[in-house]
Amino acid sequence: MRLKENLPKYFVIGFFGLGLAALVSKNFMPDSETSYAMANLTEMSDEARAGQALFGANCASCHGDSGGGSEKGPPLIHDIYNPGHHPDEAFYRAVANGVPQHHWPFGNMPKQSQVTPDEVAKIIGYVRELQLANGITYKPHKM
């Protein structure tokens, strides 16, 4: 009998709870629909050119041919990966240790043992030049 009396209250609480969850996910999750549009580099440094080949061999299957993301992994050419939020060291750690899912719904990133730290440096150079070409610059991270 008590459940019947309180059912309207539970319905209202559930309705507002779902609305709050939708609002939070819309405002705090990256927008995957805009993650594939990006400019390619026509001119790049020698380091970035070397990084492009390494990126293609080691990263593109998940992060897309030019870092724009895919069905398997997030775009690295996205403001959330600006150097203030994800500094170069974050890329080194991701390659060496893997990364638990945290910004995107793609699952955990496994470590990439086949990629050396020198190769990671070249890949980072390529990604950072692509980011700059797409207007992604350093923004201080605020929590």
CSV table of N, CA and C in Angstrom, one decimal:
chain,number,residue,atom,x,y,z
A,1,MET,N,0.8,-1.2,0.0
A,1,MET,CA,0.0,0.0,0.0
A,1,MET,C,0.9,1.3,0.0
A,2,ARG,N,2.0,1.2,0.7
A,2,ARG,CA,2.8,2.4,0.8
A,2,ARG,C,3.4,2.7,-0.5
A,3,LEU,N,3.8,1.7,-1.3
A,3,LEU,CA,4.4,2.0,-2.6
A,3,LEU,C,3.4,2.7,-3.5
A,4,LYS,N,2.1,2.3,-3.5
A,4,LYS,CA,1.1,2.9,-4.3
A,4,LYS,C,1.0,4.4,-4.0
A,5,GLU,N,1.0,4.7,-2.7
A,5,GLU,CA,0.9,6.1,-2.3
A,5,GLU,C,2.1,6.9,-2.7
A,6,ASN,N,3.2,6.4,-2.7
A,6,ASN,CA,4.5,7.1,-3.1
A,6,ASN,C,4.9,7.0,-4.5
A,7,LEU,N,4.2,6.2,-5.3
A,7,LEU,CA,4.5,6.1,-6.7
A,7,LEU,C,4.6,7.4,-7.5
A,8,PRO,N,3.7,8.3,-7.3
A,8,PRO,CA,3.9,9.6,-8.0
A,8,PRO,C,5.1,10.3,-7.6
A,9,LYS,N,5.5,10.3,-6.4
A,9,LYS,CA,6.8,10.9,-5.9
A,9,LYS,C,8.0,10.3,-6.6
A,10,TYR,N,8.0,8.9,-6.6
A,10,TYR,CA,9.1,8.2,-7.3
A,10,TYR,C,9.2,8.5,-8.8
A,11,PHE,N,8.0,8.7,-9.4
A,11,PHE,CA,8.0,9.0,-10.8
A,11,PHE,C,8.6,10.4,-11.1
A,12,VAL,N,8.2,11.4,-10.3
A,12,VAL,CA,8.8,12.7,-10.4
A,12,VAL,C,10.3,12.8,-10.1
A,13,ILE,N,10.7,12.1,-9.1
A,13,ILE,CA,12.2,12.0,-8.8
A,13,ILE,C,12.9,11.4,-9.9
A,14,GLY,N,12.4,10.3,-10.4
A,14,GLY,CA,13.0,9.6,-11.6
A,14,GLY,C,13.1,10.4,-12.8
A,15,PHE,N,12.0,11.1,-13.1
A,15,PHE,CA,11.9,12.0,-14.3
A,15,PHE,C,13.0,13.1,-14.2
A,16,PHE,N,13.1,13.8,-13.0
A,16,PHE,CA,14.1,14.8,-12.9
A,16,PHE,C,15.5,14.2,-12.8
A,17,GLY,N,15.7,13.0,-12.3
A,17,GLY,CA,17.0,12.4,-12.3
A,17,GLY,C,17.5,12.1,-13.7
A,18,LEU,N,16.6,11.6,-14.6
A,18,LEU,CA,17.0,11.3,-16.0
A,18,LEU,C,17.3,12.6,-16.7
A,19,GLY,N,16.5,13.7,-16.4
A,19,GLY,CA,16.8,15.0,-17.0
A,19,GLY,C,18.1,15.5,-16.6
A,20,LEU,N,18.4,15.4,-15.4
A,20,LEU,CA,19.8,15.9,-14.9
A,20,LEU,C,20.9,15.1,-15.5
A,21,ALA,N,20.7,13.8,-15.6
A,21,ALA,CA,21.7,12.9,-16.3
A,21,ALA,C,21.9,13.3,-17.7
A,22,ALA,N,20.9,13.6,-18.4
A,22,ALA,CA,21.0,14.0,-19.8
A,22,ALA,C,21.7,15.3,-20.0
A,23,LEU,N,21.3,16.3,-19.1
A,23,LEU,CA,22.0,17.6,-19.1
A,23,LEU,C,23.5,17.5,-18.8
A,24,VAL,N,23.8,16.7,-17.8
A,24,VAL,CA,25.3,16.6,-17.5
A,24,VAL,C,26.0,15.9,-18.6
A,25,SER,N,25.5,14.8,-19.2
A,25,SER,CA,26.2,14.2,-20.3
A,25,SER,C,26.3,15.0,-21.5
A,26,LYS,N,25.4,15.9,-21.8
A,26,LYS,CA,25.4,16.8,-22.9
A,26,LYS,C,26.5,17.8,-22.7
A,27,ASN,N,26.6,18.3,-21.5
A,27,ASN,CA,27.5,19.5,-21.2
A,27,ASN,C,28.9,19.0,-20.9
A,28,PHE,N,29.1,17.8,-20.4
A,28,PHE,CA,30.5,17.4,-20.0
A,28,PHE,C,31.1,16.4,-20.8
A,29,MET,N,30.4,15.8,-21.8
A,29,MET,CA,31.0,14.8,-22.7
A,29,MET,C,31.4,15.5,-24.0
A,30,PRO,N,32.5,15.1,-24.6
A,30,PRO,CA,32.9,15.7,-25.8
A,30,PRO,C,31.9,15.4,-26.9
A,31,ASP,N,31.8,16.2,-27.9
A,31,ASP,CA,30.8,16.1,-28.9
A,31,ASP,C,31.4,15.2,-30.0
A,32,SER,N,31.0,14.0,-30.1
A,32,SER,CA,31.6,13.1,-31.1
A,32,SER,C,31.2,13.4,-32.5
A,33,GLU,N,30.1,14.2,-32.8
A,33,GLU,CA,29.7,14.5,-34.1
A,33,GLU,C,30.6,15.5,-34.8
A,34,THR,N,31.3,16.3,-34.0
A,34,THR,CA,32.2,17.3,-34.6
A,34,THR,C,33.7,16.8,-34.6
A,35,SER,N,33.9,15.5,-34.2
A,35,SER,CA,35.2,15.1,-34.0
A,35,SER,C,35.9,14.6,-35.3
A,36,TYR,N,35.2,14.5,-36.4
A,36,TYR,CA,35.8,14.0,-37.6
A,36,TYR,C,36.1,15.1,-38.6
A,37,ALA,N,35.6,16.3,-38.4
A,37,ALA,CA,35.9,17.4,-39.3
A,37,ALA,C,37.2,18.0,-38.9
A,38,MET,N,38.2,18.1,-39.9
A,38,MET,CA,39.5,18.7,-39.6
A,38,MET,C,40.2,19.0,-40.8
A,39,ALA,N,41.2,19.9,-40.7
A,39,ALA,CA,42.1,20.3,-41.8
A,39,ALA,C,43.3,19.4,-41.8
A,40,ASN,N,43.8,19.0,-42.9
A,40,ASN,CA,45.0,18.3,-43.1
A,40,ASN,C,46.1,19.3,-43.3
A,41,LEU,N,47.3,18.9,-42.9
A,41,LEU,CA,48.5,19.7,-43.1
A,41,LEU,C,49.0,19.5,-44.6
A,42,THR,N,49.2,20.6,-45.2
A,42,THR,CA,49.8,20.6,-46.5
A,42,THR,C,51.3,20.7,-46.4
A,43,GLU,N,51.8,21.5,-45.4
A,43,GLU,CA,53.2,21.7,-45.1
A,43,GLU,C,53.4,21.3,-43.7
A,44,MET,N,54.5,20.5,-43.4
A,44,MET,CA,54.8,20.2,-42.1
A,44,MET,C,56.3,20.0,-41.9
A,45,SER,N,56.7,20.1,-40.7
A,45,SER,CA,58.1,19.9,-40.4
A,45,SER,C,58.6,18.5,-40.7
A,46,ASP,N,59.9,18.3,-40.7
A,46,ASP,CA,60.4,17.0,-41.0
A,46,ASP,C,60.1,16.0,-39.8
A,47,GLU,N,60.1,16.5,-38.6
A,47,GLU,CA,59.7,15.7,-37.4
A,47,GLU,C,58.2,15.3,-37.6
A,48,ALA,N,57.3,16.2,-38.0
A,48,ALA,CA,55.9,15.9,-38.1
A,48,ALA,C,55.7,14.9,-39.3
A,49,ARG,N,56.5,15.0,-40.3
A,49,ARG,CA,56.4,14.1,-41.5
A,49,ARG,C,56.8,12.7,-41.0
A,50,ALA,N,57.9,12.6,-40.2
A,50,ALA,CA,58.3,11.3,-39.7
A,50,ALA,C,57.2,10.7,-38.7
A,51,GLY,N,56.6,11.6,-37.9
A,51,GLY,CA,55.5,11.3,-37.0
A,51,GLY,C,54.3,10.8,-37.7
A,52,GLN,N,54.0,11.4,-38.9
A,52,GLN,CA,52.9,11.0,-39.7
A,52,GLN,C,53.0,9.5,-40.1
A,53,ALA,N,54.1,9.1,-40.5
A,53,ALA,CA,54.3,7.7,-40.9
A,53,ALA,C,54.1,6.8,-39.7
A,54,LEU,N,54.7,7.1,-38.6
A,54,LEU,CA,54.6,6.3,-37.4
A,54,LEU,C,53.1,6.3,-36.9
A,55,PHE,N,52.5,7.5,-37.0
A,55,PHE,CA,51.1,7.5,-36.6
A,55,PHE,C,50.2,6.6,-37.4
A,56,GLY,N,50.5,6.6,-38.7
A,56,GLY,CA,49.8,5.7,-39.7
A,56,GLY,C,50.0,4.3,-39.3
A,57,ALA,N,51.2,3.9,-38.9
A,57,ALA,CA,51.5,2.5,-38.6
A,57,ALA,C,51.0,2.0,-37.3
A,58,ASN,N,50.9,3.0,-36.3
A,58,ASN,CA,50.6,2.6,-34.9
A,58,ASN,C,49.3,3.1,-34.3
A,59,CYS,N,48.8,4.2,-34.8
A,59,CYS,CA,47.7,4.9,-34.2
A,59,CYS,C,46.4,5.0,-35.0
A,60,ALA,N,46.6,5.1,-36.3
A,60,ALA,CA,45.5,5.4,-37.2
A,60,ALA,C,44.4,4.4,-37.2
A,61,SER,N,44.7,3.2,-36.9
A,61,SER,CA,43.6,2.2,-36.9
A,61,SER,C,42.5,2.5,-35.9
A,62,CYS,N,42.9,3.2,-34.8
A,62,CYS,CA,41.9,3.6,-33.8
A,62,CYS,C,41.5,5.1,-33.9
A,63,HIS,N,42.6,5.9,-34.1
A,63,HIS,CA,42.4,7.4,-34.0
A,63,HIS,C,42.1,8.0,-35.3
A,64,GLY,N,42.0,7.2,-36.4
A,64,GLY,CA,41.7,7.8,-37.7
A,64,GLY,C,43.0,8.1,-38.5
A,65,ASP,N,42.9,8.2,-39.8
A,65,ASP,CA,44.1,8.4,-40.6
A,65,ASP,C,44.9,9.7,-40.3
A,66,SER,N,44.1,10.7,-40.0
A,66,SER,CA,44.8,12.0,-39.6
A,66,SER,C,44.4,12.5,-38.2
A,67,GLY,N,44.1,11.5,-37.4
A,67,GLY,CA,43.9,11.9,-36.0
A,67,GLY,C,42.5,12.4,-35.7
A,68,GLY,N,41.6,12.2,-36.7
A,68,GLY,CA,40.2,12.7,-36.5
A,68,GLY,C,39.2,11.8,-35.9
A,69,GLY,N,39.7,10.6,-35.4
A,69,GLY,CA,38.9,9.7,-34.7
A,69,GLY,C,38.3,8.6,-35.7
A,70,SER,N,37.7,7.6,-35.1
A,70,SER,CA,37.1,6.5,-35.9
A,70,SER,C,36.0,5.9,-35.0
A,71,GLU,N,35.4,4.8,-35.5
A,71,GLU,CA,34.5,4.1,-34.7
A,71,GLU,C,35.1,3.4,-33.5
A,72,LYS,N,36.5,3.2,-33.6
A,72,LYS,CA,37.2,2.5,-32.5
A,72,LYS,C,37.9,3.4,-31.5
A,73,GLY,N,38.1,4.6,-31.8
A,73,GLY,CA,38.9,5.5,-30.9
A,73,GLY,C,38.6,6.9,-31.1
A,74,PRO,N,39.0,7.8,-30.1
A,74,PRO,CA,38.6,9.2,-30.2
A,74,PRO,C,39.5,10.0,-31.1
A,75,PRO,N,39.1,11.2,-31.5
A,75,PRO,CA,39.9,12.1,-32.2
A,75,PRO,C,41.0,12.7,-31.3
A,76,LEU,N,42.2,12.8,-31.8
A,76,LEU,CA,43.2,13.5,-31.1
A,76,LEU,C,43.2,14.9,-31.5
A,77,ILE,N,42.6,15.2,-32.6
A,77,ILE,CA,42.4,16.6,-33.1
A,77,ILE,C,41.1,17.1,-32.6
A,78,HIS,N,41.1,17.4,-31.3
A,78,HIS,CA,40.0,17.8,-30.6
A,78,HIS,C,40.5,18.7,-29.4
A,79,ASP,N,39.8,19.7,-29.1
A,79,ASP,CA,40.2,20.7,-28.0
A,79,ASP,C,40.5,20.0,-26.7
A,80,ILE,N,39.9,18.9,-26.4
A,80,ILE,CA,40.1,18.2,-25.1
A,80,ILE,C,41.6,17.7,-25.0
A,81,TYR,N,42.2,17.6,-26.2
A,81,TYR,CA,43.6,17.1,-26.2
A,81,TYR,C,44.6,18.3,-26.4
A,82,ASN,N,44.1,19.5,-26.1
A,82,ASN,CA,45.1,20.6,-26.2
A,82,ASN,C,46.2,20.4,-25.2
A,83,PRO,N,47.4,21.0,-25.4
A,83,PRO,CA,48.5,20.8,-24.5
A,83,PRO,C,48.3,21.2,-23.1
A,84,GLY,N,47.4,22.0,-22.8
A,84,GLY,CA,47.1,22.4,-21.4
A,84,GLY,C,46.3,21.3,-20.6
A,85,HIS,N,45.5,20.6,-21.3
A,85,HIS,CA,44.7,19.5,-20.7
A,85,HIS,C,45.4,18.2,-20.8
A,86,HIS,N,46.0,17.9,-22.0
A,86,HIS,CA,46.8,16.7,-22.2
A,86,HIS,C,48.2,17.1,-22.7
A,87,PRO,N,49.1,17.3,-21.8
A,87,PRO,CA,50.5,17.7,-22.2
A,87,PRO,C,51.2,16.5,-22.9
A,88,ASP,N,52.3,16.8,-23.5
A,88,ASP,CA,53.0,15.7,-24.2
A,88,ASP,C,53.3,14.5,-23.3
A,89,GLU,N,53.5,14.7,-22.0
A,89,GLU,CA,53.8,13.6,-21.1
A,89,GLU,C,52.6,12.6,-21.0
A,90,ALA,N,51.4,13.2,-21.2
A,90,ALA,CA,50.2,12.3,-21.2
A,90,ALA,C,50.2,11.3,-22.3
A,91,PHE,N,50.7,11.7,-23.5
A,91,PHE,CA,50.9,10.8,-24.6
A,91,PHE,C,51.9,9.8,-24.4
A,92,TYR,N,53.0,10.2,-23.8
A,92,TYR,CA,54.1,9.2,-23.4
A,92,TYR,C,53.5,8.1,-22.5
A,93,ARG,N,52.8,8.6,-21.4
A,93,ARG,CA,52.2,7.6,-20.5
A,93,ARG,C,51.2,6.7,-21.1
A,94,ALA,N,50.3,7.3,-22.0
A,94,ALA,CA,49.3,6.5,-22.7
A,94,ALA,C,49.9,5.4,-23.5
A,95,VAL,N,51.0,5.7,-24.2
A,95,VAL,CA,51.6,4.7,-25.0
A,95,VAL,C,52.3,3.6,-24.2
A,96,ALA,N,53.0,4.1,-23.1
A,96,ALA,CA,53.7,3.1,-22.3
A,96,ALA,C,52.8,2.3,-21.4
A,97,ASN,N,51.7,2.9,-20.9
A,97,ASN,CA,50.9,2.2,-19.9
A,97,ASN,C,49.5,1.8,-20.3
A,98,GLY,N,49.0,2.4,-21.4
A,98,GLY,CA,47.6,2.3,-21.7
A,98,GLY,C,46.9,3.4,-20.9
A,99,VAL,N,45.6,3.5,-21.2
A,99,VAL,CA,44.8,4.6,-20.5
A,99,VAL,C,43.4,4.0,-20.3
A,100,PRO,N,42.9,4.1,-19.0
A,100,PRO,CA,41.5,3.8,-18.8
A,100,PRO,C,40.6,4.8,-19.5
A,101,GLN,N,39.4,4.3,-20.0
A,101,GLN,CA,38.5,5.2,-20.6
A,101,GLN,C,38.1,6.3,-19.7
A,102,HIS,N,38.1,7.6,-20.2
A,102,HIS,CA,37.7,8.7,-19.3
A,102,HIS,C,37.0,9.8,-20.0
A,103,HIS,N,37.3,10.1,-21.3
A,103,HIS,CA,36.6,11.2,-21.9
A,103,HIS,C,35.6,10.7,-23.0
A,104,TRP,N,35.8,9.5,-23.5
A,104,TRP,CA,35.0,9.0,-24.6
A,104,TRP,C,34.5,7.6,-24.3
A,105,PRO,N,33.5,7.2,-25.0
A,105,PRO,CA,32.9,5.8,-24.8
A,105,PRO,C,33.5,4.7,-25.7
A,106,PHE,N,34.9,4.7,-25.8
A,106,PHE,CA,35.5,3.7,-26.7
A,106,PHE,C,36.2,2.6,-25.9
A,107,GLY,N,36.2,2.6,-24.6
A,107,GLY,CA,36.8,1.6,-23.8
A,107,GLY,C,38.3,2.0,-23.5
A,108,ASN,N,39.0,1.2,-22.9
A,108,ASN,CA,40.3,1.5,-22.5
A,108,ASN,C,41.3,1.4,-23.7
A,109,MET,N,42.3,2.2,-23.6
A,109,MET,CA,43.4,2.2,-24.7
A,109,MET,C,44.5,1.2,-24.1
A,110,PRO,N,44.8,0.2,-24.9
A,110,PRO,CA,45.9,-0.7,-24.4
A,110,PRO,C,47.2,0.0,-24.6
A,111,LYS,N,48.2,-0.4,-23.8
A,111,LYS,CA,49.6,0.1,-24.0
A,111,LYS,C,50.1,-0.3,-25.4
A,112,GLN,N,51.0,0.4,-25.9
A,112,GLN,CA,51.5,0.2,-27.3
A,112,GLN,C,53.0,-0.1,-27.2
A,113,SER,N,53.4,-1.3,-26.7
A,113,SER,CA,54.8,-1.6,-26.4
A,113,SER,C,55.7,-1.5,-27.6
A,114,GLN,N,55.1,-1.6,-28.8
A,114,GLN,CA,56.0,-1.6,-30.0
A,114,GLN,C,56.5,-0.2,-30.4
A,115,VAL,N,56.0,0.8,-29.7
A,115,VAL,CA,56.4,2.2,-30.0
A,115,VAL,C,57.4,2.7,-29.0
A,116,THR,N,58.5,3.1,-29.5
A,116,THR,CA,59.6,3.6,-28.6
A,116,THR,C,59.3,5.0,-28.2
A,117,PRO,N,60.0,5.5,-27.1
A,117,PRO,CA,59.8,6.9,-26.7
A,117,PRO,C,60.3,7.9,-27.8
A,118,ASP,N,61.3,7.6,-28.6
A,118,ASP,CA,61.7,8.4,-29.7
A,118,ASP,C,60.6,8.5,-30.7
A,119,GLU,N,60.0,7.4,-31.0
A,119,GLU,CA,58.9,7.4,-32.0
A,119,GLU,C,57.7,8.1,-31.4
A,120,VAL,N,57.4,8.0,-30.2
A,120,VAL,CA,56.3,8.8,-29.5
A,120,VAL,C,56.5,10.3,-29.7
A,121,ALA,N,57.8,10.7,-29.5
A,121,ALA,CA,58.1,12.1,-29.7
A,121,ALA,C,57.7,12.6,-31.1
A,122,LYS,N,58.0,11.8,-32.1
A,122,LYS,CA,57.7,12.2,-33.5
A,122,LYS,C,56.2,12.2,-33.7
A,123,ILE,N,55.5,11.2,-33.2
A,123,ILE,CA,54.1,11.1,-33.3
A,123,ILE,C,53.4,12.4,-32.6
A,124,ILE,N,53.9,12.7,-31.5
A,124,ILE,CA,53.4,13.9,-30.8
A,124,ILE,C,53.7,15.2,-31.6
A,125,GLY,N,54.8,15.3,-32.3
A,125,GLY,CA,55.1,16.4,-33.1
A,125,GLY,C,54.1,16.5,-34.3
A,126,TYR,N,53.8,15.4,-34.8
A,126,TYR,CA,52.7,15.3,-35.9
A,126,TYR,C,51.4,15.7,-35.4
A,127,VAL,N,51.0,15.2,-34.3
A,127,VAL,CA,49.6,15.5,-33.7
A,127,VAL,C,49.6,17.0,-33.3
A,128,ARG,N,50.6,17.5,-32.7
A,128,ARG,CA,50.6,18.9,-32.3
A,128,ARG,C,50.5,19.8,-33.5
A,129,GLU,N,51.2,19.5,-34.6
A,129,GLU,CA,51.1,20.3,-35.8
A,129,GLU,C,49.7,20.3,-36.4
A,130,LEU,N,49.1,19.1,-36.4
A,130,LEU,CA,47.7,18.9,-36.9
A,130,LEU,C,46.8,19.8,-36.0
A,131,GLN,N,47.0,19.7,-34.7
A,131,GLN,CA,46.2,20.5,-33.8
A,131,GLN,C,46.3,22.0,-34.1
A,132,LEU,N,47.5,22.5,-34.2
A,132,LEU,CA,47.7,23.9,-34.5
A,132,LEU,C,47.0,24.3,-35.8
A,133,ALA,N,47.1,23.4,-36.8
A,133,ALA,CA,46.4,23.7,-38.1
A,133,ALA,C,44.9,23.7,-38.0
A,134,ASN,N,44.4,23.1,-36.9
A,134,ASN,CA,43.0,23.1,-36.7
A,134,ASN,C,42.5,24.0,-35.6
A,135,GLY,N,43.4,25.0,-35.2
A,135,GLY,CA,43.1,26.0,-34.2
A,135,GLY,C,43.1,25.5,-32.8
A,136,ILE,N,43.7,24.4,-32.5
A,136,ILE,CA,43.8,23.8,-31.2
A,136,ILE,C,45.1,24.3,-30.6
A,137,THR,N,45.0,25.1,-29.5
A,137,THR,CA,46.2,25.7,-28.9
A,137,THR,C,46.2,25.4,-27.4
A,138,TYR,N,47.2,25.7,-26.7
A,138,TYR,CA,47.3,25.5,-25.3
A,138,TYR,C,46.2,26.4,-24.6
A,139,LYS,N,45.5,25.7,-23.7
A,139,LYS,CA,44.6,26.3,-22.8
A,139,LYS,C,44.8,25.8,-21.4
A,140,PRO,N,45.0,26.6,-20.4
A,140,PRO,CA,45.2,26.1,-19.1
A,140,PRO,C,44.1,25.1,-18.6
A,141,HIS,N,44.4,24.0,-18.0
A,141,HIS,CA,43.4,23.1,-17.5
A,141,HIS,C,42.9,23.6,-16.2
A,142,LYS,N,41.6,23.6,-16.1
A,142,LYS,CA,40.9,24.0,-14.8
A,142,LYS,C,40.0,22.9,-14.3
A,143,MET,N,40.2,22.5,-13.1
A,143,MET,CA,39.3,21.5,-12.5
A,143,MET,C,38.3,22.1,-11.6
